[in-house]
Coordinates of C-alpha atoms in Angstrom, one line a residue:
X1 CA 27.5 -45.8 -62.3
X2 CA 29.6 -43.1 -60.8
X3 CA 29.4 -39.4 -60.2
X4 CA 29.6 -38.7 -63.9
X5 CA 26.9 -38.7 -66.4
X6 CA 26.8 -42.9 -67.5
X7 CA 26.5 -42.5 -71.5
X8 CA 25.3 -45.4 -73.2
X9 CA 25.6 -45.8 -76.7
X10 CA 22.4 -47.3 -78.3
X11 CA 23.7 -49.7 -81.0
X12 CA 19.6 -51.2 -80.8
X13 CA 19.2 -53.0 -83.4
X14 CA 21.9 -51.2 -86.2
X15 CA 23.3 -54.3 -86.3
X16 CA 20.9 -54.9 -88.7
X17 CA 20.9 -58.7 -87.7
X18 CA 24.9 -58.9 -88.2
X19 CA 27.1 -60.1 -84.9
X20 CA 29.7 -58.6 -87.4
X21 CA 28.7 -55.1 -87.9
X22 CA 27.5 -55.5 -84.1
X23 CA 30.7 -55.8 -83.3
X24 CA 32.0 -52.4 -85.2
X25 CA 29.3 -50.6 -83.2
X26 CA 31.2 -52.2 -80.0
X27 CA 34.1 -51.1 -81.3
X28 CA 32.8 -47.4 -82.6
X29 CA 31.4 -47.2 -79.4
X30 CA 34.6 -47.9 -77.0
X31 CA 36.7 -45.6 -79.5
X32 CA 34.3 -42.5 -78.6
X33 CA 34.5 -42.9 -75.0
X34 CA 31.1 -43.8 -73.5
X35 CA 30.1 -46.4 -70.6
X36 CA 28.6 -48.8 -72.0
X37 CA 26.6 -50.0 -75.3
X38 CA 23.4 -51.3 -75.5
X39 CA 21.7 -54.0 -77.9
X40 CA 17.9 -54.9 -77.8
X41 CA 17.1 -58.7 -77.0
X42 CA 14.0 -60.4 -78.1
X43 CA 12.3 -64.0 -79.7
X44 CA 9.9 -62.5 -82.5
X45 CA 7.2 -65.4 -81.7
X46 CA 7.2 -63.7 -78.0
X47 CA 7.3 -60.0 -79.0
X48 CA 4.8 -59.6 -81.6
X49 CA 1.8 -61.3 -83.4
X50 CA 2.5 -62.1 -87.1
X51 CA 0.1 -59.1 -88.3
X52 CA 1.0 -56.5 -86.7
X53 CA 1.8 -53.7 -88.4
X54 CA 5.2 -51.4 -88.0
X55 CA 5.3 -47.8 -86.9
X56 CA 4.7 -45.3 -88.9
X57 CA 8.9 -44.0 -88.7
X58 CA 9.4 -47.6 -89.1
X59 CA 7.8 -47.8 -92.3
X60 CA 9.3 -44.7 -93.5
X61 CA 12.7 -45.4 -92.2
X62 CA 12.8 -48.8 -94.2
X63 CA 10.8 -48.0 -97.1
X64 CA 9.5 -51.6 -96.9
X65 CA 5.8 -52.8 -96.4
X66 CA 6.0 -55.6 -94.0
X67 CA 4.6 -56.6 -90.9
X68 CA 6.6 -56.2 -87.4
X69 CA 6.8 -59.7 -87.1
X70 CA 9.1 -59.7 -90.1
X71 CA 10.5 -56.9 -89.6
X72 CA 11.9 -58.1 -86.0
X73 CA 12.8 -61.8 -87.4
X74 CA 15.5 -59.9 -89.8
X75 CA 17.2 -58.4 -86.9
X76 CA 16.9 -60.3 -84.3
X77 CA 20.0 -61.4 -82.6
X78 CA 20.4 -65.3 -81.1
X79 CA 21.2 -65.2 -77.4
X80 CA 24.6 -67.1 -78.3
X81 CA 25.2 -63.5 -80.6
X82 CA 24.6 -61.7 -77.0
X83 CA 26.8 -64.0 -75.0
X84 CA 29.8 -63.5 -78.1
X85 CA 29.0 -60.0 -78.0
X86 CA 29.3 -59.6 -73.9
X87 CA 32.7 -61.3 -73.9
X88 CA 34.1 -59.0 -76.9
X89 CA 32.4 -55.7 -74.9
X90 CA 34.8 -57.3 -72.0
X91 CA 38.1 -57.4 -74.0
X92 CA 37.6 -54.1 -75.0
X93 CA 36.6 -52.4 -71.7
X94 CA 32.8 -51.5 -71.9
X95 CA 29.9 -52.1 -70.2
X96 CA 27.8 -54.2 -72.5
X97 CA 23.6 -53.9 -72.2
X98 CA 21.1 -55.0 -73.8
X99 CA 17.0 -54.5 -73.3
X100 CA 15.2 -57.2 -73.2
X101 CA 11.8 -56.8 -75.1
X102 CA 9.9 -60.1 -73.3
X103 CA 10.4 -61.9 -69.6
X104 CA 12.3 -65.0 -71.5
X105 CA 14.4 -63.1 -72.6
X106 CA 15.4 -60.5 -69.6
X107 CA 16.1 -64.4 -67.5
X108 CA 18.3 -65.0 -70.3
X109 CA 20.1 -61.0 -69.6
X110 CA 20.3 -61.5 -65.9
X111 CA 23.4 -63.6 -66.4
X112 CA 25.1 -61.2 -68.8
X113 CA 24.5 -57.9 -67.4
X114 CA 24.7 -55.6 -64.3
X115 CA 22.4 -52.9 -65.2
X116 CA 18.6 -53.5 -67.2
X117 CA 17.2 -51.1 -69.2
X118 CA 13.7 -50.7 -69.9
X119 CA 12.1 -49.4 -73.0
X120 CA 9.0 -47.0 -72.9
X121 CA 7.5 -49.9 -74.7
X122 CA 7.5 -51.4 -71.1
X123 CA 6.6 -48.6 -69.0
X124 CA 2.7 -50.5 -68.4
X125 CA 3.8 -53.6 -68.5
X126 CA 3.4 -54.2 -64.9
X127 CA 4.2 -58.0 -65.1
X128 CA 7.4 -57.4 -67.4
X129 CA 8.3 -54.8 -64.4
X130 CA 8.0 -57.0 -61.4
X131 CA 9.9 -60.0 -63.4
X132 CA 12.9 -57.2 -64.1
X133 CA 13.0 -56.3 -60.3
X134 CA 12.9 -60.0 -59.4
X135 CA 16.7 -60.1 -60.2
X136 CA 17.3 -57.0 -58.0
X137 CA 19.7 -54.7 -60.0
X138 CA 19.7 -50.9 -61.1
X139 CA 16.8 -50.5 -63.5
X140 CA 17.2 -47.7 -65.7
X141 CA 13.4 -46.8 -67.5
X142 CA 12.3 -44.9 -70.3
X143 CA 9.4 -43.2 -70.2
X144 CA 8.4 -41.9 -74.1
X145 CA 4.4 -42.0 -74.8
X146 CA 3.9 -41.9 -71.2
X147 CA 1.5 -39.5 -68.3
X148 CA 3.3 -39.0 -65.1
X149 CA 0.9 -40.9 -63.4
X150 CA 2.2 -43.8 -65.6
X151 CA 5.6 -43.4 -64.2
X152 CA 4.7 -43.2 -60.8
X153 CA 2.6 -46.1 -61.4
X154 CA 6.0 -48.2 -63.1
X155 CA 8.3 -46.9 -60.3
X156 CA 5.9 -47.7 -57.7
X157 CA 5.5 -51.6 -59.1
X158 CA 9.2 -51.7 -59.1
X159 CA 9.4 -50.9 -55.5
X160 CA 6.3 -52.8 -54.5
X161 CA 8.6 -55.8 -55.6
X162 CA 11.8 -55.3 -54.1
X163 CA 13.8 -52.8 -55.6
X164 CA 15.2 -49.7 -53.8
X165 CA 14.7 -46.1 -54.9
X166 CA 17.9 -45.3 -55.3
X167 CA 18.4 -48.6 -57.8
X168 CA 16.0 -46.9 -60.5
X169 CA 17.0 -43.9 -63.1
X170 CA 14.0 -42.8 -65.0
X171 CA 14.8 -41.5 -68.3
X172 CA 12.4 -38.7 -70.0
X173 CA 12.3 -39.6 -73.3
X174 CA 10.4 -38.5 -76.7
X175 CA 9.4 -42.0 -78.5
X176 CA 9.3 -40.2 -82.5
X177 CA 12.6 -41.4 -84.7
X178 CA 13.9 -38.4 -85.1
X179 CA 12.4 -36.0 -82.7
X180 CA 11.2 -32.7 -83.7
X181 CA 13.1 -30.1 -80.8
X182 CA 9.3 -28.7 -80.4
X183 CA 8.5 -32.2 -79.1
X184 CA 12.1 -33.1 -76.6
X185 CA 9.9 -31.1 -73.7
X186 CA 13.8 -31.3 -71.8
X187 CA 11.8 -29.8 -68.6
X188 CA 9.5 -33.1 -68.4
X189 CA 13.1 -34.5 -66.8
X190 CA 13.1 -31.8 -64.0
X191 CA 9.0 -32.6 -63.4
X192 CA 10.0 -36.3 -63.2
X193 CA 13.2 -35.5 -60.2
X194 CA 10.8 -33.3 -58.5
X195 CA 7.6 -35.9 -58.6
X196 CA 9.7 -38.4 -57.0
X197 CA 12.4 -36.6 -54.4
X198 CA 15.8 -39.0 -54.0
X199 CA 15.4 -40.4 -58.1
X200 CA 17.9 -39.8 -60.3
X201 CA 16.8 -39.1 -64.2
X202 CA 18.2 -38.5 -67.4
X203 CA 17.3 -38.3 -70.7
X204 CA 16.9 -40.7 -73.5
X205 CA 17.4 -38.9 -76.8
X206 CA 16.0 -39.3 -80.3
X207 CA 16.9 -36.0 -81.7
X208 CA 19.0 -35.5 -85.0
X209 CA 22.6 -33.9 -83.6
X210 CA 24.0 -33.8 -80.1
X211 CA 22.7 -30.5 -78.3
X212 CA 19.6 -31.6 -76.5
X213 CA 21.1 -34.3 -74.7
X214 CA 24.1 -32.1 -73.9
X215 CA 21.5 -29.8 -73.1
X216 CA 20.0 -32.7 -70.5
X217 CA 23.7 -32.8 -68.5
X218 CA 23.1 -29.4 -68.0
X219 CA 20.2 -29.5 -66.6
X220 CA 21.2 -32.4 -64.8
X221 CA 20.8 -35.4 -66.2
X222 CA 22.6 -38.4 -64.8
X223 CA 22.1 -40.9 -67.7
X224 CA 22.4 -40.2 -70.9
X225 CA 21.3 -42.9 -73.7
X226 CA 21.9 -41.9 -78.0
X227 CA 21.3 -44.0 -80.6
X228 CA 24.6 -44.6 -82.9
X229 CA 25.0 -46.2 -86.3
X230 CA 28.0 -47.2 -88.4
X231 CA 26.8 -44.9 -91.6
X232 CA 23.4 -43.2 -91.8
X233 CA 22.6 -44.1 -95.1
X234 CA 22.5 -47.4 -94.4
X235 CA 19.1 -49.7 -94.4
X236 CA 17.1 -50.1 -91.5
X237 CA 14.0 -48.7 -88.7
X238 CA 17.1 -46.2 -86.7
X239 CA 20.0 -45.7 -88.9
X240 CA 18.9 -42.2 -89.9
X241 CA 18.0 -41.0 -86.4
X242 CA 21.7 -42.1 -85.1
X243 CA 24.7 -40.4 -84.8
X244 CA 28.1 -41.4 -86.7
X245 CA 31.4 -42.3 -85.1
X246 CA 32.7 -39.0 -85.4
X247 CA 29.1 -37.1 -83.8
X248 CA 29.0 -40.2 -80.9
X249 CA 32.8 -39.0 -80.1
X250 CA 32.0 -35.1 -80.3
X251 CA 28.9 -35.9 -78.0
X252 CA 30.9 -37.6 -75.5
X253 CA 33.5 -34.9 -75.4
X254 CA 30.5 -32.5 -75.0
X255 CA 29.5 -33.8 -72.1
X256 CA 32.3 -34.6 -70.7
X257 CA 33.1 -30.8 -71.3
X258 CA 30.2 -29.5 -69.5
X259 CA 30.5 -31.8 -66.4
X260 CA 33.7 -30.0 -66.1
X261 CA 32.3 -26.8 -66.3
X262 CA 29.5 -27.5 -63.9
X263 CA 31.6 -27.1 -61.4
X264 CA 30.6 -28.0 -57.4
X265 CA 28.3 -24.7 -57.5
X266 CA 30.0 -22.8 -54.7
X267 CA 30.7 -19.4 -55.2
X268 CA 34.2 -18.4 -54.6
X269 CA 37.0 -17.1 -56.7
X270 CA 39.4 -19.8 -58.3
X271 CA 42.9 -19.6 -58.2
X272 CA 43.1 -18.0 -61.5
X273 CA 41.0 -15.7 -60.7
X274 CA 42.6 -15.0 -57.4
X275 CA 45.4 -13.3 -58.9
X276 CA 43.2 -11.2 -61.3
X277 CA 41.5 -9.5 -58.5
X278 CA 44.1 -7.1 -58.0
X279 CA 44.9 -6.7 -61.2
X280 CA 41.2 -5.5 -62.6
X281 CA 39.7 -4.9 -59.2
X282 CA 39.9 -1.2 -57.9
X283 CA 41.2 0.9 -54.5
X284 CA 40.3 3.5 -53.0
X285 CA 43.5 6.1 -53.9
X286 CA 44.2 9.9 -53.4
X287 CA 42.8 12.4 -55.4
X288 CA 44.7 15.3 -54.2
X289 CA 47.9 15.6 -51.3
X290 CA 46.8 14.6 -47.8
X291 CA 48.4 15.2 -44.8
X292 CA 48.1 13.4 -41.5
X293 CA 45.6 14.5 -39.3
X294 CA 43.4 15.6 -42.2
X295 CA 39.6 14.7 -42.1
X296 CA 39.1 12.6 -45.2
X297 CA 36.2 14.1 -48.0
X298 CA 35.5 12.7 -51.1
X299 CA 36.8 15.4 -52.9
X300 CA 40.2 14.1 -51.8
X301 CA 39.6 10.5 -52.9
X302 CA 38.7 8.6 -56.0
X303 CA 38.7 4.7 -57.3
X304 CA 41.5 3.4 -59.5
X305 CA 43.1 0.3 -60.4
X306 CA 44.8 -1.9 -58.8
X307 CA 43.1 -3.7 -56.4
X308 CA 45.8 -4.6 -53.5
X309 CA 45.0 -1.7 -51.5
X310 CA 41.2 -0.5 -49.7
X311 CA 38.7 -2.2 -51.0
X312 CA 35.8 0.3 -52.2
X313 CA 33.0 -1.5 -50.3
X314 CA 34.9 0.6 -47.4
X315 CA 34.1 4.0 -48.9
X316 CA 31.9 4.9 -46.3
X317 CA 34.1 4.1 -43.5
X318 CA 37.1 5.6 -44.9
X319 CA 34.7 9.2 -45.4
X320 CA 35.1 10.8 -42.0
X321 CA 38.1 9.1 -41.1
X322 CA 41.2 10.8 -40.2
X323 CA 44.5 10.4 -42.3
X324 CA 47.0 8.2 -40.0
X325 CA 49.8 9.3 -42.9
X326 CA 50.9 11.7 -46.0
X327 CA 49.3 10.8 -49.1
X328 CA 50.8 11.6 -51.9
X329 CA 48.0 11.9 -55.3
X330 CA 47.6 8.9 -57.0
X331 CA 48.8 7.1 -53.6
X332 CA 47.0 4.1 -52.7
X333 CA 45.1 4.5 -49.0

């Protein structure tokens, strides 16, 4: 990760259990721009129990009635899928990631990826955490459905085995597919960097569109992570909570935009601006004829355009003086 904001582009599971159309999301994802592209790695038997139910979104999303368990064994990926799908993230020049959901799993991510992400499904798991710091790399962790105190509680468990402060982003994050905007709570970022001083945050976003998380590089957000699809219409739990090719591209160039226009936060004129100063800026310029030797009044002076002569922040110690020179009116002092 660099200076810029690291976008990842959250493919999850829109592959909808297709290395094919996984592989369009790759490719939709490189076209608009972003850092990397993330899957979601799991075994069913090890994520779920057979009865348990699926979210309520979930449920809506699909239109289906079926347990998670089946729900997760349609779309789940084989870890030969991942290692094809790391190899064709290489060819075309992006950073491929994927979350693992159990520990077997992340072992099986460590020798694919650079980066682990954690989902807010994680952010208690305090043995999942220790196993992900065990391969000491930058974490990046959501925290949606979660109390402060269970983030301090997650970062400190990831320190307590091994990793670094500066190796962890924590990610504010709403977990509702889609996310009302009464509910994204953007300042919950700012109460995270300011809980934990030296931490770097961002935002994990689940709203429909592409303000809020442009909204988050604003406010300073160092990670930015969107869920994508191929077509919004299509089935499956995230597809209508995901941005299409042409709204991940326009998000990028948001950012990208606004990173610009941040700026280094010094105050000083830029070089454009530097040669409008005397051009809309004003002088202090003769009212009337003044002759040399005169005691300057204000009646004799007043404040035009341009700006190339005395500044007017020098009114008061030009009153009183006397004229070194003829003035003629209109005549800049």
């Amino acid at each position: 990760m660099n200076n810029n904001t690291f976008i990842i582009a959250e493919a999850g599971v829109n592959h909808n259990g297709d290395i094919g159309l996984a592989k369009k999301l790759v490719d939709v994802a490189a076209d608009a721009g972003v850092n990397a592209v993330k899957f979601q790695t799991w075994k069913t038997e090890l994520l779920v129990t057979k009865d348990a139910k699926m979210a309520d979104y979930q449920v809506e999303n699909t239109q289906q009635e079926e347990t998670q368990y089946e729900m997760l064994k349609r779309l789940e990926l084989s870890y030969n899928d991942f290692s094809e799908l790391k190899l064709y993230c290489d060819t075309k020049g992006i950073t491929f990631m994927s979350t693992p959901d159990e520990e077997q799993s992340a072992s099986f991510l460590d020798g694919l990826q650079e980066i682990f992400k954690i989902g807010s499904g994680e952010l208690t798991n305090t043995p999942f955490l220790r196993h992900i710091a065990s391969f000491n790399k930058p974490v990046i962790l959501s925290t949606g459905m979660g109390y402060l105190s269970e983030v301090e509680h997650a970062i400190m468990t990831l320190q307590d085995a091994g990793l670094a402060l500066n190796q962890i982003t924590v990610l504010h994050a709403t977990t509702d597919y889609p996310t009302a905007s009464e509910d994204v709570n953007l300042r919950a970022m700012l109460t995270i960097e300011n809980a934990f001083p030296g931490i770097e945050v961002g935002y994990s976003d689940h709203t429909l569109g592409i303000e809020v998380p442009v909204a988050a590089v604003a406010m300073g957000a160092k990670v930015i992570e969107k869920h994508f699809t191929l077509d919004k219409t299509m089935e499956g739990p995230d597809h209508k909570a995901s941005l299409e090719p042409s709204e991940l591209k326009q998000m990028v160039e948001a950012i990208r935009n606004i990173e610009v226009a941040l700026g280094t936060g010094w105050k000083v004129p830029t070089p454009t601006e530097q040669s409008n100063r005397s051009v809309v800026r004003k002088s202090i310029v003769a009212a009337k004829v003044i002759s040399a030797g005169e005691l300057i009044t204000a009646d004799m002076l007043e404040i035009k355009r341009p700006g190339n002569g005395i500044s007017p922040t020098r009114w008061d110690e030009v009153l009183g003086s006397v004229a070194k020179k003829d003035y003629r009116i209109g005549e800049l002092l």
